Short mmCIF file of C-alpha atoms and ligand atoms in Angstrom, two decimals:
data_model
loop_
_atom_site.label_atom_id
_atom_site.label_comp_id
_atom_site.label_asym_id
_atom_site.label_seq_id
_atom_site.Cartn_x
_atom_site.Cartn_y
_atom_site.Cartn_z
CA MET A 1 0.34 -0.33 0.10
CA PHE A 2 1.04 3.50 -0.34
CA ILE A 3 0.22 6.31 -0.65
CA VAL A 4 0.09 8.77 -4.47
CA SER A 5 0.79 12.30 -2.49
CA GLU A 6 -1.14 13.49 -6.53
CA MET A 7 -4.28 11.48 -6.02
CA LYS A 8 -7.07 13.67 -5.56
CA LEU A 9 -10.51 12.53 -4.20
CA THR A 10 -13.02 13.13 -7.38
CA ASP A 11 -16.43 14.67 -5.68
CA GLU A 12 -17.86 11.64 -6.51
CA GLN A 13 -15.68 9.81 -4.50
CA ARG A 14 -15.97 12.19 -2.01
CA ASP A 15 -20.69 11.61 -1.62
CA ARG A 16 -20.08 7.96 -2.61
CA TYR A 17 -17.11 7.68 0.20
CA SER A 18 -18.97 10.90 2.45
CA ARG A 19 -19.84 8.57 5.86
CA MET A 20 -15.79 7.58 5.87
CA LEU A 21 -15.05 10.85 6.00
CA ALA A 22 -16.95 11.84 8.86
CA LEU A 23 -14.86 9.93 10.46
CA ARG A 24 -14.13 11.12 13.20
CA ASP A 25 -10.33 9.63 12.76
CA PHE A 26 -10.38 8.92 8.91
CA SER A 27 -8.63 11.48 6.49
CA GLU A 28 -8.99 12.33 2.57
CA ASN A 29 -5.55 10.83 2.65
CA ASP A 30 -6.32 8.25 4.66
CA MET A 31 -9.89 6.63 2.18
CA GLU A 32 -6.62 7.65 -0.87
CA THR A 33 -5.07 4.80 1.29
CA VAL A 34 -7.19 2.90 1.42
CA MET A 35 -8.03 3.10 -2.49
CA ASN A 36 -4.45 2.24 -3.02
CA THR A 37 -4.30 -1.29 -0.84
CA THR A 38 -4.41 -4.50 -2.87
CA VAL A 39 -6.84 -6.76 -0.20
CA ALA A 40 -6.58 -10.60 -0.87
CA LEU A 41 -9.97 -12.98 0.39
CA ILE A 42 -9.52 -16.66 -0.29
CA GLY A 43 -12.88 -18.39 0.18
CA ALA A 44 -15.87 -16.48 -1.04
CA GLY A 45 -17.91 -18.42 1.00
CA GLY A 46 -19.82 -18.21 4.29
CA LEU A 47 -17.40 -15.39 5.92
CA GLY A 48 -16.15 -15.09 2.49
CA SER A 49 -18.78 -13.24 1.38
CA PRO A 50 -19.81 -10.14 4.13
CA SER A 51 -16.10 -9.88 4.00
CA LEU A 52 -16.35 -8.41 0.07
CA ARG A 53 -19.69 -6.87 0.79
CA LEU A 54 -17.94 -5.20 3.53
CA LEU A 55 -14.34 -4.11 1.84
CA THR A 56 -16.04 -3.68 -1.78
CA ALA A 57 -18.50 -1.40 1.09
CA VAL A 58 -15.54 1.06 2.09
CA GLY A 59 -13.62 0.75 -1.23
CA PHE A 60 -10.23 -0.48 -1.64
CA GLY A 61 -8.76 -0.10 -4.38
CA ARG A 62 -8.70 -3.65 -5.41
CA ILE A 63 -9.86 -6.90 -4.26
CA ARG A 64 -8.83 -10.54 -5.54
CA ILE A 65 -11.48 -13.33 -5.00
CA ILE A 66 -9.67 -16.54 -4.59
CA ASP A 67 -11.95 -19.46 -4.50
CA ARG A 68 -12.17 -23.07 -6.46
CA ASP A 69 -16.06 -23.90 -5.97
CA ILE A 70 -18.89 -23.35 -7.78
CA VAL A 71 -21.92 -21.20 -6.58
CA GLU A 72 -24.71 -23.42 -4.42
CA LEU A 73 -28.20 -23.57 -3.09
CA SER A 74 -27.42 -24.51 0.23
CA ASN A 75 -24.88 -21.70 -0.66
CA ILE A 76 -27.02 -18.36 0.01
CA GLN A 77 -28.61 -19.39 3.77
CA ARG A 78 -25.14 -17.08 4.28
CA GLN A 79 -22.43 -16.60 0.82
CA THR A 80 -24.92 -13.38 1.33
CA VAL A 81 -22.44 -12.05 -2.22
CA PHE A 82 -24.34 -14.31 -4.45
CA ASN A 83 -27.63 -14.37 -6.15
CA THR A 84 -30.34 -17.65 -6.98
CA LYS A 85 -30.05 -17.15 -10.87
CA ASP A 86 -26.19 -16.94 -10.18
CA ILE A 87 -26.22 -21.16 -8.75
CA GLY A 88 -22.99 -22.98 -11.19
CA MET A 89 -21.32 -19.96 -11.73
CA PRO A 90 -18.10 -19.39 -10.97
CA LYS A 91 -17.82 -18.58 -6.62
CA ALA A 92 -15.35 -16.25 -7.91
CA GLU A 93 -16.25 -14.73 -10.72
CA ALA A 94 -19.91 -14.46 -9.49
CA ALA A 95 -18.75 -12.61 -6.49
CA ALA A 96 -17.03 -10.21 -8.40
CA ALA A 97 -19.47 -9.18 -11.07
CA ASN A 98 -22.01 -8.52 -8.37
CA LEU A 99 -19.92 -6.29 -6.29
CA ASN A 100 -18.66 -4.59 -9.87
CA LEU A 101 -22.83 -4.00 -9.39
CA MET A 102 -22.42 -2.23 -5.56
CA ASN A 103 -18.87 0.37 -6.21
CA PRO A 104 -17.30 0.79 -9.29
CA GLU A 105 -14.55 1.82 -8.13
CA VAL A 106 -12.66 -1.11 -6.94
CA SER A 107 -10.53 -3.47 -9.07
CA PHE A 108 -11.62 -6.97 -9.60
CA ASP A 109 -9.59 -9.28 -9.91
CA PRO A 110 -11.72 -12.89 -9.72
CA ILE A 111 -8.94 -15.95 -9.41
CA CYS A 112 -10.72 -19.47 -9.87
CA VAL A 113 -8.64 -21.84 -7.90
CA SER A 114 -7.40 -23.53 -5.20
CA ILE A 115 -5.40 -22.70 -3.36
CA SER A 116 -2.73 -25.24 -2.08
CA GLU A 117 1.56 -25.13 -1.66
CA GLU A 118 2.42 -25.15 -4.84
CA ASN A 119 0.35 -22.09 -6.20
CA SER A 120 -0.47 -20.18 -2.84
CA ILE A 121 2.49 -18.43 -3.59
CA ASP A 122 1.82 -16.77 -6.93
CA VAL A 123 -1.91 -16.50 -5.26
CA LEU A 124 -0.77 -14.24 -2.97
CA LYS A 125 2.11 -11.90 -3.94
CA GLY A 126 1.29 -8.12 -4.97
CA ALA A 127 -1.43 -8.24 -2.63
CA ASP A 128 -0.84 -5.76 0.14
CA ILE A 129 -3.28 -8.62 3.25
CA ILE A 130 -4.25 -10.90 2.88
CA ILE A 131 -7.79 -12.35 4.11
CA ASP A 132 -8.90 -15.39 5.26
CA GLY A 133 -12.29 -17.50 4.41
CA LEU A 134 -11.12 -20.88 4.37
CA ASP A 135 -12.63 -23.92 6.56
CA SER A 136 -9.93 -25.88 5.42
CA PHE A 137 -7.38 -25.86 7.53
CA LYS A 138 -4.46 -27.18 4.92
CA ALA A 139 -5.04 -25.01 2.63
CA ARG A 140 -4.56 -22.58 5.49
CA ARG A 141 -1.30 -24.10 6.20
CA ALA A 142 0.16 -23.23 2.75
CA VAL A 143 -1.86 -19.56 2.87
CA ASN A 144 0.13 -19.30 5.88
CA ARG A 145 4.26 -20.25 4.30
CA ALA A 146 2.72 -18.16 1.54
CA SER A 147 2.28 -14.84 4.19
CA LEU A 148 5.95 -15.23 5.67
CA ALA A 149 7.24 -15.92 2.46
CA LEU A 150 6.18 -13.25 1.13
CA GLY A 151 6.18 -10.74 4.69
CA ILE A 152 2.29 -9.76 4.58
CA PRO A 153 -0.68 -9.97 7.40
CA TYR A 154 -2.20 -12.90 7.09
CA VAL A 155 -6.17 -11.63 9.02
CA PHE A 156 -7.33 -15.49 10.46
CA ALA A 157 -10.60 -16.46 11.35
CA GLY A 158 -12.29 -19.91 11.50
CA ALA A 159 -16.33 -19.67 12.66
CA VAL A 160 -18.38 -23.30 12.28
CA GLU A 161 -22.16 -23.35 14.23
CA TYR A 162 -22.00 -20.72 17.05
CA TYR A 163 -18.76 -20.04 16.69
CA ALA A 164 -15.57 -18.22 15.87
CA ASN A 165 -12.24 -18.53 16.55
CA LEU A 166 -9.88 -14.61 14.68
CA THR A 167 -6.68 -13.84 15.56
CA THR A 168 -4.52 -11.77 13.50
CA PHE A 169 -0.53 -13.14 12.07
CA ILE A 170 2.07 -10.06 10.84
CA PRO A 171 5.31 -11.81 10.00
CA GLY A 172 8.56 -10.55 12.29
CA GLU A 173 6.20 -9.31 14.48
CA THR A 174 3.90 -12.01 15.74
CA GLY A 175 3.49 -14.94 16.03
CA CYS A 176 2.07 -16.91 13.04
CA LEU A 177 -1.20 -20.21 12.10
CA GLN A 178 1.65 -22.99 12.68
CA CYS A 179 2.08 -21.42 16.04
CA VAL A 180 -1.26 -20.84 17.47
CA MET A 181 -2.76 -24.45 16.22
CA GLY A 182 0.40 -26.54 16.04
CA ASP A 183 -0.60 -29.78 14.01
CA ALA A 184 -4.35 -29.31 14.00
CA LYS A 185 -6.78 -31.19 12.03
CA ASP A 186 -9.80 -30.77 10.47
CA ASN A 187 -12.30 -32.63 12.24
CA PRO A 188 -14.86 -33.69 9.27
CA GLU A 189 -17.86 -34.13 12.30
CA ASN A 190 -17.53 -30.45 12.80
CA THR A 191 -17.68 -29.43 8.92
CA CYS A 192 -20.57 -27.01 8.44
CA ALA A 193 -23.13 -29.25 6.26
CA LEU A 194 -23.29 -31.09 9.52
CA VAL A 195 -23.89 -28.62 12.34
CA GLY A 196 -24.67 -25.91 10.38
CA VAL A 197 -23.29 -22.22 9.99
CA SER A 198 -24.94 -19.48 11.33
CA PRO A 199 -24.89 -16.01 8.69
CA MET A 200 -24.65 -13.74 11.94
CA LEU A 201 -21.99 -15.37 13.46
CA LEU A 202 -20.20 -14.76 10.44
CA SER A 203 -21.24 -11.55 9.22
CA LEU A 204 -19.46 -10.57 13.36
CA ALA A 205 -16.90 -12.56 12.46
CA ALA A 206 -15.84 -10.94 8.78
CA SER A 207 -16.99 -7.49 10.31
CA VAL A 208 -13.81 -7.86 12.40
CA GLN A 209 -11.49 -8.86 10.07
CA VAL A 210 -12.62 -6.36 8.09
CA ASN A 211 -11.70 -3.52 11.02
CA GLU A 212 -8.31 -5.06 11.25
CA VAL A 213 -7.72 -4.74 7.67
CA LEU A 214 -8.71 -1.12 7.38
CA ASN A 215 -6.24 -0.47 10.90
CA LEU A 216 -3.31 -2.46 9.26
CA ALA A 217 -4.01 -0.54 5.71
CA LEU A 218 -4.08 2.77 7.54
CA GLY A 219 -0.61 1.82 9.88
CA ARG A 220 -3.06 1.02 12.94
CA GLU A 221 -1.98 -1.16 15.22
CA PRO A 222 -4.54 -4.33 15.14
CA ALA A 223 -6.88 -5.00 17.81
CA LEU A 224 -6.04 -8.65 17.22
CA VAL A 225 -2.63 -8.42 17.04
CA ASN A 226 -0.82 -11.44 19.98
CA ARG A 227 -4.58 -12.04 21.17
CA LEU A 228 -7.81 -15.27 19.66
CA MET A 229 -10.58 -13.78 19.56
CA THR A 230 -13.16 -15.64 20.31
CA ILE A 231 -17.45 -15.33 19.45
CA ASP A 232 -19.54 -17.33 21.21
CA SER A 233 -22.94 -15.49 18.38
CA ASN A 234 -25.86 -17.39 20.82
CA THR A 235 -24.94 -15.83 24.33
CA LEU A 236 -23.04 -12.70 22.81
CA ASN A 237 -19.57 -13.90 24.44
CA PHE A 238 -16.68 -12.06 23.63
CA ASP A 239 -13.07 -13.68 24.90
CA PHE A 240 -9.54 -12.94 24.04
CA PHE A 241 -6.89 -14.47 25.31
CA ASP A 242 -3.48 -13.53 25.21
CA ILE A 243 -1.10 -15.32 22.57
CA GLY A 244 2.47 -15.52 20.98
CA LYS A 245 5.26 -16.79 18.88
CA ALA A 246 6.20 -20.75 19.74
CA SER A 247 10.27 -20.51 19.97
CA ASP A 248 9.66 -24.23 18.38
CA CYS A 249 7.51 -22.91 15.60
CA GLU A 250 8.47 -24.70 13.05
CA VAL A 251 7.28 -22.15 10.47
CA CYS A 252 8.35 -18.84 11.89
CA SER A 253 10.77 -19.47 14.76
CA ALA A 254 12.32 -22.86 13.88
CA PRO A 255 11.73 -22.72 10.27
CA VAL A 256 12.20 -26.13 8.70
CA LYS A 257 13.52 -25.73 4.65
CA TYR A 258 9.78 -26.90 3.47
CA THR A 259 9.97 -27.47 -0.13
CA PRO A 260 6.29 -28.88 -1.75
CA SER A 261 5.78 -32.58 -2.94
CA GLY A 262 6.46 -31.31 -6.27
CA THR A 263 4.19 -34.18 -7.28
CA ASN A 264 1.02 -32.87 -8.83
CA GLU A 265 -1.05 -35.03 -6.94
CA LEU A 266 -5.13 -34.45 -7.93
CA ARG A 267 -7.33 -33.13 -5.21
CA VAL A 268 -10.39 -33.82 -4.77
CA THR A 269 -13.16 -32.55 -2.93
CA GLN A 270 -16.65 -33.98 -2.14
CA LEU A 271 -19.00 -30.64 -2.37
CA CYS A 272 -22.52 -30.43 -0.67
CA SER A 273 -24.24 -30.75 -3.23
CA GLN A 274 -23.43 -34.06 -4.35
CA SER A 275 -20.34 -32.57 -7.08
CA PHE A 276 -16.50 -32.87 -7.11
CA ASN A 277 -14.18 -30.43 -6.93
CA ILE A 278 -11.09 -32.09 -8.67
CA ALA A 279 -7.72 -29.48 -8.40
CA PRO A 280 -4.53 -30.35 -9.78
CA GLU A 281 -1.56 -29.32 -7.19
CA LYS A 282 0.41 -27.11 -9.58
CA MET A 283 -1.87 -23.97 -11.94
CA MET A 284 -3.05 -24.87 -15.50
CA SER A 285 -2.94 -22.38 -18.02
CA LEU A 286 -5.89 -23.64 -20.30
CA ASP A 287 -7.10 -22.50 -23.78
CA LEU A 288 -10.30 -22.86 -22.91
CA GLU A 289 -12.22 -21.69 -27.03
CA SER A 290 -9.88 -23.80 -28.15
CA LEU A 291 -10.30 -26.61 -25.49
CA ALA A 292 -13.87 -25.82 -26.16
CA SER A 293 -13.86 -26.39 -30.51
CA LYS A 294 -12.21 -30.00 -29.10
CA LEU A 295 -14.81 -31.55 -26.81
CA GLU A 296 -17.72 -29.86 -28.77
CA THR A 297 -17.45 -32.96 -30.72
CA ARG A 298 -18.29 -34.45 -28.42
CA TYR A 299 -20.27 -32.99 -25.30
CA SER A 300 -22.68 -29.96 -25.83
CA VAL A 301 -20.09 -26.86 -24.30
CA LYS A 302 -21.35 -23.57 -23.02
CA ARG A 303 -18.60 -20.54 -23.20
CA MET A 304 -19.92 -18.82 -20.04
CA LYS A 305 -17.24 -15.46 -19.78
CA ARG A 306 -14.27 -17.30 -18.60
CA PHE A 307 -15.17 -20.20 -17.74
CA LEU A 308 -16.87 -23.77 -19.75
CA VAL A 309 -19.37 -25.50 -18.97
CA VAL A 310 -19.49 -28.24 -20.72
CA GLU A 311 -22.28 -31.91 -20.35
CA THR A 312 -22.25 -35.41 -21.09
CA PRO A 313 -25.29 -37.22 -23.09
CA SER A 314 -25.46 -38.76 -19.26
CA GLU A 315 -25.80 -35.60 -18.06
CA ILE A 316 -22.94 -35.37 -15.98
CA LYS A 317 -22.33 -31.62 -15.96
CA ILE A 318 -18.64 -30.79 -16.52
CA THR A 319 -17.76 -26.92 -15.14
CA ILE A 320 -13.95 -25.67 -16.30
CA MET A 321 -11.95 -23.36 -14.91
CA PRO A 322 -9.28 -21.59 -16.24
CA ALA A 323 -6.52 -22.56 -13.50
CA GLY A 324 -7.16 -26.35 -14.77
CA ASN A 325 -10.34 -26.80 -11.81
CA LEU A 326 -13.45 -28.04 -12.49
CA VAL A 327 -17.05 -28.86 -10.73
CA VAL A 328 -18.48 -32.14 -11.48
CA LYS A 329 -21.57 -33.23 -11.25
CA GLY A 330 -24.06 -36.15 -11.83
CA VAL A 331 -20.97 -38.33 -10.94
CA SER A 332 -21.67 -40.51 -7.94
CA ASN A 333 -18.41 -41.68 -6.65
CA ALA A 334 -14.99 -39.60 -6.65
CA ASP A 335 -12.94 -42.01 -9.23
CA GLU A 336 -15.62 -41.70 -11.66
CA ALA A 337 -15.31 -37.22 -11.97
CA THR A 338 -11.00 -38.07 -11.52
CA LYS A 339 -11.28 -40.19 -14.30
CA LEU A 340 -13.84 -37.07 -16.53
CA PHE A 341 -11.00 -34.97 -15.60
CA HIS A 342 -8.83 -37.22 -17.20
CA ASP A 343 -10.67 -36.94 -20.07
CA ILE A 344 -10.57 -32.74 -20.25
CA ILE A 345 -7.76 -31.80 -19.90
CA ALA A 346 -5.73 -34.86 -22.07
CA GLU A 347 -8.41 -33.25 -25.10
CA SER A 348 -6.57 -29.35 -23.89
CA ASN A 349 -2.89 -30.72 -24.73
ZN1 ZN B 401 4.71 -19.06 13.81
#
């Protein structure tokens, strides 16, 4: 983030942001700083949706929206950046289109990838602040490493049912995700599909996150530096715990040299609506136009702006995104979905 001294707000911007500018500690210079800040949001889901709406309304200059999934009906109860007509669209693309209607002053970079150890640096470099809307420790570990490697602050949150945890990691100043979470694993019995998640909890947690992002952008001390905040949205209990850097943390204190496996393993995840997300570890760069022409000889192909929707004669629906991740709907198991992935990717060579 940087201040461009010659940059001046237009009359329209002064009007749009007048209630920010009226805050007693928020100047035109601060607004210009916000407008020159790039925020990378990973996971445009339950937490990411309210965060995105706030980041856009406040007027952050550039928002990178990173998500691997497509919009499903069961998302809309809490993922308030989507409309029912967006079902089937890649989330990053649908979010960018909807948010652009709210505030066309903001530039959006939708990136349809599944974040991994192999791609996290490429996906996050150039951002000033990272904001977490993820739901898995595996993905968060990749983000944590990239945050440290790139020196980018990382505003962490996790939320399920009525409970959320939040903190802000600043490389060199605080501990990191590994210091706090150790080798914690995702609990398959505690997912939002099984125990649910309150949309009101998500809005509360997202508001805290965006407040942290704003403080970071303005060079002010965020409230959750070296503190873990917990929210119970049923009782409205907000608790705070001091946390710090673990002297033996193998990621930030005594780093063990980490090299990604280098294999290009496929990650197959079953989504809520019996569809499968298949993503290669390494980002691909598919030529969607030429792929569409080849697939058209066998399937029905719908060309969208930055993705393809393919339907097979047996009514299997496949959404293809340029980085090589696919969402396959209508198959009965992961093997069937993986086979289709290989068939389609073979056509792109
Ligand atoms: Zn650490």
